Amino acid sequence: MRLKGIGALLIVLGCFSAYYVYEPIPEDIDERWKLMLTNSFFRALSHLADFSELLGLKDYMGVMYFITLAERVVPLSDEHVLVTEERFDGVEVVLYQPQRAHAAADLRRAVVYLHGGGWCLGSSRMSPYDMLARTLVTDLNALVLSVEYRLAPAHHFPVPYEDVYRVVKHFLQKEVLARYSVDPERIAVSGDSAGGNLAAAVSQQLRRDPEQRIQLKIQALLYPVLQALDLNTPSYQQNRDMPILPRTLMVRFWSEYFTSDKALFRAMMSNTHNGPASADLLKFVNWSAYLPEPYRAKYNYSTPAVAPDDGGGGQTTTEGGVPAPDGGPSRAIGDPRASPLLVPDAALRSLPKAYVLTCEYDVLRDDGIMYVTRLRHAGVEVTHEHYDAGFHGALMFTVWPTDFDIARRMTDNYVLWLKENL
């Protein structure tokens, strides 16, 4: 009887393990089993976060923040890289600079890097970001400015964006660049996922600022999230259950970025969150017009539903045409500082040269590809690097035991582009 009980327990444990580990991952993804095992941790933590929030113990993002804490390091100087932690206009930053001496007349390149994590997770002090910054310093002989912007849900939009914008504005002052021996004509902004969103938004808004004299030379966006209007694009549908960033989690990131009201999350899940304030902007995310045919595949376009006005009246805008921050979540959805894909063509024409990385197995694939299409139509020079076997977040999986070959390939190609264009 005891052996039968042990056998039954082993069967239950085996089934439970199989449920968390095995997933129908496409065959052309390299190191499929390693990805399954990696994602089983994320799935288990997500379920724990749901349960914790249901019981009122800790909110969902508070539990998921364990990912950030687990990979957190103290950035220290070494023989090649000098690391300092400072504040630029009140915002925490981590500065990485080459240790090797250089002539006073020699100016360096600089990369402002913005970490990902759905505006709710992540840190410039996580091990993968620390390693990437050191790689950029040594391979490019560049200064890397990594921004520790404040996170939602404690700080909803536009706070993370404003933190980043203040840092970039501060850094792009002539006297600040001189202090760090940075060439004002060789500065890039870059970021992955939500960091790519912030990088694109900052690039746009800097060009709109009539007082900004020093501008960015290039922008490098790594699987960026660029719009909140249509959360049912072909890539959202195709990859709704893909590892690392399933559709449900990306929708939750979007809703938490704007508000802690779960009503927005439910509306976004059904793609019925647009109102009159964003209705006129849906043309900018019409994927039937901006996605090449291979990416549209079997999917048919239908315009997202527009809910009736909630009584808030028309959208309030600032002098520059940007929706006012006090307009609430329904207004913020259409704010180009949150959704850079929504700016008109005229606002794209003056943007710096761009590098856009997209992955086939990523809900955000179509955001990046539509932006590539629109930038090219506006006359902006764009390098689009698409990974047919790539998945969201791949470039950050560089630390054992979750190190992937594709991460090294992505890093090498990204650094090479920066080396040739910055």
Coordinates of C-alpha atoms in Angstrom, one line a residue:
M1 CA 0.0 0.0 0.0
R2 CA 2.9 2.4 0.9
L3 CA 4.5 1.7 -2.5
K4 CA 1.3 2.5 -4.3
G5 CA 1.0 5.7 -2.4
I6 CA 4.6 6.7 -3.3
G7 CA 4.0 5.7 -6.9
A8 CA 0.8 7.9 -7.0
L9 CA 2.7 10.8 -5.5
L10 CA 5.5 10.4 -8.1
I11 CA 2.9 10.4 -10.9
V12 CA 1.3 13.5 -9.5
L13 CA 4.7 15.3 -9.2
G14 CA 5.7 14.1 -12.6
C15 CA 2.5 15.5 -14.1
F16 CA 2.9 18.7 -12.2
S17 CA 6.5 19.1 -13.4
A18 CA 5.5 18.3 -17.0
Y19 CA 2.8 21.0 -16.8
Y20 CA 5.3 23.7 -15.8
V21 CA 8.2 22.5 -18.0
Y22 CA 6.8 21.3 -21.3
E23 CA 5.4 23.7 -23.8
P24 CA 4.7 23.4 -27.5
I25 CA 7.6 25.6 -28.6
P26 CA 8.3 25.9 -32.3
E27 CA 10.9 23.5 -33.6
D28 CA 13.1 26.1 -35.2
I29 CA 13.9 27.8 -31.9
D30 CA 17.4 26.8 -30.8
E31 CA 17.9 25.2 -27.4
R32 CA 14.2 24.5 -27.0
W33 CA 14.5 22.5 -23.8
K34 CA 16.6 25.1 -22.1
L35 CA 14.0 27.7 -23.0
M36 CA 11.2 25.5 -21.6
L37 CA 13.1 25.0 -18.3
T38 CA 13.9 28.8 -18.1
N39 CA 10.3 29.7 -18.8
S40 CA 9.0 27.2 -16.2
F41 CA 10.4 29.5 -13.5
F42 CA 8.7 32.5 -15.0
R43 CA 5.4 30.7 -15.2
A44 CA 5.6 29.4 -11.7
L45 CA 6.4 32.9 -10.4
S46 CA 3.6 34.4 -12.4
H47 CA 1.1 31.9 -10.9
L48 CA 2.4 32.6 -7.4
A49 CA 2.0 36.3 -8.1
D50 CA -1.6 35.8 -9.2
F51 CA -2.3 33.8 -6.1
S52 CA -0.7 36.3 -3.8
E53 CA -2.7 39.2 -5.4
L54 CA -5.9 37.1 -5.1
L55 CA -5.3 36.6 -1.4
G56 CA -4.4 40.3 -0.9
L57 CA -0.9 39.4 0.3
K58 CA 1.2 41.3 -2.3
D59 CA 0.3 42.8 -5.6
Y60 CA 1.3 40.9 -8.8
M61 CA 4.2 43.1 -9.8
G62 CA 5.5 43.1 -6.3
V63 CA 6.0 39.3 -6.5
M64 CA 7.3 39.4 -10.0
Y65 CA 9.9 41.9 -8.9
F66 CA 11.8 38.9 -7.5
I67 CA 13.2 38.5 -11.0
T68 CA 14.9 41.8 -10.7
L69 CA 16.2 41.1 -7.2
A70 CA 17.5 37.7 -8.1
E71 CA 19.8 39.1 -10.8
R72 CA 20.8 42.3 -9.1
V73 CA 24.5 43.0 -8.7
V74 CA 26.6 45.8 -7.3
P75 CA 28.3 47.4 -10.3
L76 CA 32.0 47.6 -9.5
S77 CA 35.0 48.9 -11.3
D78 CA 37.5 46.5 -12.8
E79 CA 40.8 46.7 -14.7
H80 CA 38.9 47.7 -17.9
V81 CA 35.9 49.7 -16.8
L82 CA 35.4 52.5 -14.3
V83 CA 31.9 52.4 -12.7
T84 CA 30.3 55.2 -10.8
E85 CA 26.8 55.8 -9.5
E86 CA 25.5 59.3 -9.8
R87 CA 22.4 61.4 -10.1
F88 CA 21.5 63.4 -13.2
D89 CA 18.8 66.0 -12.5
G90 CA 17.7 63.9 -9.5
V91 CA 17.5 60.5 -11.3
E92 CA 19.8 57.7 -10.5
V93 CA 22.3 56.6 -13.2
V94 CA 25.1 54.2 -13.5
L95 CA 28.1 55.4 -15.5
Y96 CA 30.5 53.0 -17.2
Q97 CA 33.7 54.5 -18.6
P98 CA 36.9 53.0 -20.1
Q99 CA 39.8 52.8 -17.6
R100 CA 42.5 53.2 -20.2
A101 CA 44.0 56.7 -20.5
H102 CA 43.2 58.8 -23.5
A103 CA 44.5 62.1 -24.8
A104 CA 42.6 65.1 -23.6
A105 CA 41.7 66.0 -27.2
D106 CA 40.2 62.5 -27.9
L107 CA 36.5 62.4 -27.4
R108 CA 34.5 59.2 -26.9
R109 CA 31.3 57.9 -28.1
A110 CA 28.4 57.6 -25.7
V111 CA 25.4 55.2 -25.4
V112 CA 22.5 56.1 -23.2
Y113 CA 21.0 52.7 -22.3
L114 CA 17.4 52.1 -21.0
H115 CA 16.6 48.7 -19.5
G116 CA 13.5 46.7 -20.2
G117 CA 11.0 45.0 -17.9
G118 CA 7.6 46.4 -18.9
W119 CA 8.1 49.7 -17.0
C120 CA 7.4 47.6 -13.9
L121 CA 10.4 45.4 -13.5
G122 CA 14.1 45.5 -14.3
S123 CA 17.1 47.6 -13.3
S124 CA 20.3 48.8 -14.7
R125 CA 22.0 47.0 -11.9
M126 CA 20.9 43.5 -13.1
S127 CA 23.7 41.2 -14.2
P128 CA 22.8 41.0 -17.9
Y129 CA 22.6 44.8 -18.2
D130 CA 25.8 45.2 -16.3
M131 CA 27.5 42.8 -18.6
L132 CA 26.1 44.5 -21.7
A133 CA 27.3 47.9 -20.5
R134 CA 30.8 46.6 -20.0
T135 CA 30.8 45.0 -23.4
L136 CA 29.8 48.3 -25.0
V137 CA 32.5 50.2 -23.1
T138 CA 35.3 47.8 -24.1
D139 CA 34.3 47.1 -27.7
L140 CA 33.4 50.7 -28.5
N141 CA 35.7 52.6 -26.2
A142 CA 32.5 54.4 -25.2
L143 CA 30.9 55.9 -22.1
V144 CA 27.7 54.0 -21.2
L145 CA 25.0 55.8 -19.2
S146 CA 22.5 53.4 -17.8
V147 CA 19.4 55.0 -16.3
E148 CA 17.7 53.7 -13.2
Y149 CA 14.3 55.3 -13.9
R150 CA 11.4 54.9 -11.4
L151 CA 9.0 52.0 -12.1
A152 CA 5.2 51.4 -12.2
P153 CA 2.9 50.7 -10.5
A154 CA 4.4 52.9 -7.8
H155 CA 5.1 55.5 -10.5
H156 CA 2.6 55.4 -13.4
F157 CA 3.1 57.0 -16.8
P158 CA 4.5 59.5 -17.5
V159 CA 7.0 59.3 -14.6
P160 CA 9.3 56.6 -16.1
Y161 CA 9.4 58.5 -19.4
E162 CA 10.0 61.9 -17.7
D163 CA 12.9 60.4 -15.6
V164 CA 14.6 59.2 -18.8
Y165 CA 14.0 62.5 -20.6
R166 CA 15.4 64.5 -17.8
V167 CA 18.5 62.4 -17.7
V168 CA 19.1 62.7 -21.5
K169 CA 18.5 66.4 -21.4
H170 CA 20.9 66.8 -18.6
F171 CA 23.6 64.7 -20.3
L172 CA 23.3 66.5 -23.6
Q173 CA 24.5 69.8 -22.1
K174 CA 27.8 70.9 -23.5
E175 CA 29.5 71.2 -20.2
V176 CA 28.4 67.8 -19.0
L177 CA 29.6 66.1 -22.2
A178 CA 32.9 67.9 -21.8
R179 CA 33.3 66.7 -18.2
Y180 CA 33.1 63.1 -19.5
S181 CA 35.1 63.7 -22.7
V182 CA 32.1 62.7 -24.9
D183 CA 31.9 63.7 -28.5
P184 CA 28.5 65.7 -28.9
E185 CA 28.1 64.3 -32.4
R186 CA 28.5 60.6 -31.4
I187 CA 25.7 59.9 -28.9
A188 CA 23.2 57.1 -29.1
V189 CA 20.1 56.1 -27.2
S190 CA 19.2 52.5 -27.0
G191 CA 17.0 50.1 -25.0
D192 CA 15.3 46.8 -25.0
S193 CA 11.6 46.1 -24.8
A194 CA 10.1 48.8 -22.6
G195 CA 13.5 50.5 -22.7
G196 CA 13.2 50.5 -26.5
N197 CA 9.9 52.2 -26.1
L198 CA 11.5 54.9 -23.9
A199 CA 14.4 55.3 -26.3
A200 CA 12.0 55.8 -29.3
A201 CA 9.9 58.3 -27.4
V202 CA 12.9 60.3 -26.2
S203 CA 14.3 60.4 -29.7
Q204 CA 11.1 61.9 -31.0
Q205 CA 10.5 64.4 -28.3
L206 CA 14.1 65.7 -28.4
R207 CA 13.6 66.6 -32.1
R208 CA 10.5 68.5 -31.2
D209 CA 12.3 70.5 -28.5
P210 CA 13.2 73.9 -30.1
E211 CA 15.7 74.6 -27.3
Q212 CA 17.6 71.4 -27.7
R213 CA 20.9 72.1 -29.5
I214 CA 22.8 68.8 -29.2
Q215 CA 20.9 65.9 -30.7
L216 CA 21.3 62.1 -30.8
K217 CA 23.1 60.6 -33.7
I218 CA 21.4 57.2 -33.7
Q219 CA 18.8 55.2 -31.9
A220 CA 18.9 51.4 -31.4
L221 CA 15.7 49.7 -30.4
L222 CA 15.8 46.0 -29.4
Y223 CA 12.4 44.2 -29.7
P224 CA 10.7 47.5 -28.7
V225 CA 7.1 47.9 -27.5
L226 CA 5.7 50.9 -29.4
Q227 CA 1.9 51.0 -29.3
A228 CA -1.0 50.3 -26.9
L229 CA -3.9 50.7 -29.3
D230 CA -4.1 47.3 -31.0
L231 CA -3.2 44.4 -28.8
N232 CA -4.4 41.9 -31.3
T233 CA -1.9 42.3 -34.1
P234 CA -0.8 39.0 -35.9
S235 CA 2.2 38.7 -33.6
Y236 CA 0.0 39.1 -30.5
Q237 CA -2.2 36.4 -31.8
Q238 CA 0.6 34.0 -33.1
N239 CA 2.7 34.3 -29.9
R240 CA 0.0 34.7 -27.3
D241 CA 1.3 31.8 -25.3
M242 CA 5.0 32.1 -26.2
P243 CA 7.6 31.8 -23.4
I244 CA 9.0 34.8 -21.5
L245 CA 6.4 37.3 -22.7
P246 CA 2.9 35.9 -23.3
R247 CA 0.2 38.2 -24.4
T248 CA -1.4 38.3 -20.9
L249 CA 1.8 39.5 -19.3
M250 CA 2.4 42.2 -21.9
V251 CA -1.2 43.4 -21.5
R252 CA -0.7 43.5 -17.8
F253 CA 2.5 45.6 -18.2
W254 CA 0.6 48.1 -20.4
S255 CA -2.3 48.4 -17.9
E256 CA 0.0 48.7 -14.9
Y257 CA 2.0 51.4 -16.7
F258 CA -1.1 53.5 -16.9
T259 CA -3.1 52.7 -13.8
S260 CA -3.7 50.1 -11.0
D261 CA -7.4 50.0 -12.0
K262 CA -8.0 46.4 -13.1
A263 CA -10.8 47.6 -15.4
L264 CA -8.2 48.7 -17.9
F265 CA -6.5 45.4 -17.8
R266 CA -9.8 43.6 -18.6
A267 CA -10.6 46.0 -21.4
M268 CA -7.1 45.6 -22.9
M269 CA -7.4 41.8 -22.8
S270 CA -10.4 42.0 -25.0
N271 CA -8.9 44.8 -27.1
T272 CA -11.8 47.1 -26.3
H273 CA -9.9 49.8 -24.4
N274 CA -9.9 52.5 -27.1
G275 CA -12.1 55.5 -26.7
P276 CA -12.8 58.6 -28.8
A277 CA -9.4 60.1 -27.6
S278 CA -7.5 57.4 -29.5
A279 CA -9.9 56.6 -32.3
D280 CA -8.3 58.9 -34.8
L281 CA -4.9 57.4 -34.1
L282 CA -5.8 53.8 -35.0
K283 CA -4.7 54.5 -38.6
F284 CA -1.1 54.5 -37.4
V285 CA -1.4 50.9 -36.2
N286 CA -3.3 49.6 -39.2
W287 CA -1.1 46.5 -39.6
S288 CA -2.8 45.6 -42.9
A289 CA -1.0 48.7 -44.4
Y290 CA 2.3 48.6 -42.5
L291 CA 3.1 44.9 -42.1
P292 CA 4.7 43.1 -45.1
E293 CA 2.5 40.2 -46.3
P294 CA 4.6 37.3 -44.8
Y295 CA 3.9 38.7 -41.3
R296 CA 0.2 39.2 -41.9
A297 CA 0.0 35.5 -42.8
K298 CA -3.5 34.0 -42.2
Y299 CA -4.8 36.9 -40.1
N300 CA -7.4 39.4 -41.3
Y301 CA -7.4 42.9 -40.1
S302 CA -10.3 44.4 -38.3
T303 CA -10.3 47.9 -36.7
P304 CA -10.2 47.7 -32.9
A305 CA -13.5 48.6 -31.2
V306 CA -13.9 52.1 -29.9
A307 CA -15.9 52.5 -26.7
P308 CA -18.2 55.5 -26.2
D309 CA -16.9 58.6 -24.6
D310 CA -16.9 58.2 -20.8
G311 CA -18.0 61.7 -20.3
G312 CA -14.5 63.1 -20.1
G313 CA -14.9 65.2 -23.2
G314 CA -12.3 65.8 -25.8
Q315 CA -8.6 65.0 -25.3
T316 CA -6.7 67.8 -23.6
T317 CA -3.3 68.5 -25.1
T318 CA -0.3 70.6 -24.2
E319 CA 1.1 73.4 -26.4
G320 CA 3.2 70.9 -28.3
G321 CA 0.3 68.7 -29.2
V322 CA 1.0 66.0 -26.6
P323 CA -1.9 64.7 -24.6
A324 CA -2.0 66.3 -21.1
P325 CA -0.9 64.0 -18.3
D326 CA -4.0 64.6 -16.3
G327 CA -6.2 63.1 -19.0
G328 CA -6.2 59.6 -17.2
P329 CA -5.5 56.2 -18.7
S330 CA -7.9 56.6 -21.6
R331 CA -6.0 59.7 -22.8
A332 CA -2.6 58.3 -22.0
I333 CA -3.1 55.4 -24.3
G334 CA -2.8 57.7 -27.3
D335 CA 0.1 59.7 -25.9
P336 CA 3.1 59.3 -28.3
R337 CA 5.4 59.4 -25.2
A338 CA 3.8 56.1 -24.3
S339 CA 3.1 54.9 -27.9
P340 CA 5.8 56.3 -30.2
L341 CA 4.3 54.5 -33.2
L342 CA 1.4 57.0 -33.1
V343 CA 3.2 60.2 -34.2
P344 CA 2.3 61.5 -37.7
D345 CA 4.7 61.1 -40.6
A346 CA 6.0 64.7 -40.4
A347 CA 7.3 64.0 -36.9
L348 CA 9.3 61.0 -38.1
R349 CA 11.2 62.7 -40.9
S350 CA 13.8 64.3 -38.8
L351 CA 14.6 61.3 -36.6
P352 CA 18.1 59.9 -36.3
K353 CA 19.3 56.8 -38.1
A354 CA 17.8 53.7 -36.5
Y355 CA 18.6 50.1 -35.7
V356 CA 15.5 47.9 -35.0
L357 CA 15.8 44.3 -33.8
T358 CA 12.7 42.1 -33.9
C359 CA 12.0 38.4 -33.1
E360 CA 9.6 36.1 -34.9
Y361 CA 8.3 34.5 -31.7
D362 CA 7.5 37.7 -29.8
V363 CA 4.2 39.5 -29.3
L364 CA 6.0 42.8 -30.0
R365 CA 7.3 41.7 -33.4
D366 CA 4.8 43.7 -35.3
D367 CA 5.3 46.9 -33.3
G368 CA 8.9 46.9 -34.4
I369 CA 8.2 46.0 -38.0
M370 CA 5.5 48.6 -38.4
Y371 CA 7.8 51.2 -37.0
V372 CA 10.5 50.2 -39.5
T373 CA 8.0 50.6 -42.4
R374 CA 6.9 54.0 -41.2
L375 CA 10.4 55.3 -40.6
R376 CA 11.5 54.2 -44.1
H377 CA 8.4 55.8 -45.7
A378 CA 9.4 59.0 -43.9
G379 CA 13.0 58.8 -45.3
V380 CA 14.8 57.7 -42.2
E381 CA 17.7 55.3 -42.7
V382 CA 16.9 52.0 -40.9
T383 CA 18.7 48.8 -40.3
H384 CA 16.2 46.1 -39.5
E385 CA 17.6 42.9 -38.0
H386 CA 14.9 40.1 -37.8
Y387 CA 15.6 36.8 -36.1
D388 CA 13.5 34.1 -37.5
A389 CA 14.2 31.8 -34.5
G390 CA 14.3 34.7 -31.9
F391 CA 12.1 35.1 -28.8
H392 CA 11.4 38.1 -26.6
G393 CA 14.2 39.0 -24.2
A394 CA 16.7 36.7 -25.9
L395 CA 19.5 39.2 -25.9
M396 CA 19.5 39.4 -22.1
F397 CA 20.0 35.6 -21.6
T398 CA 23.7 35.8 -21.3
V399 CA 24.3 34.6 -17.8
W400 CA 24.7 30.9 -16.8
P401 CA 22.6 28.8 -16.5
T402 CA 20.2 30.7 -18.8
D403 CA 22.7 31.6 -21.4
F404 CA 21.6 31.1 -25.0
D405 CA 23.7 31.1 -28.2
I406 CA 21.2 33.4 -29.9
A407 CA 21.9 36.0 -27.2
R408 CA 25.6 36.1 -28.2
R409 CA 24.7 36.4 -31.9
M410 CA 22.3 39.3 -31.1
T411 CA 24.9 41.1 -29.0
D412 CA 27.6 40.7 -31.6
N413 CA 25.5 42.1 -34.4
Y414 CA 24.1 44.9 -32.2
V415 CA 27.6 46.0 -31.1
L416 CA 28.9 45.7 -34.7
W417 CA 26.1 48.1 -35.9
L418 CA 26.9 50.6 -33.1
K419 CA 30.6 50.4 -34.0
E420 CA 29.9 51.1 -37.7
N421 CA 27.3 53.8 -37.2
L422 CA 28.2 55.7 -34.0

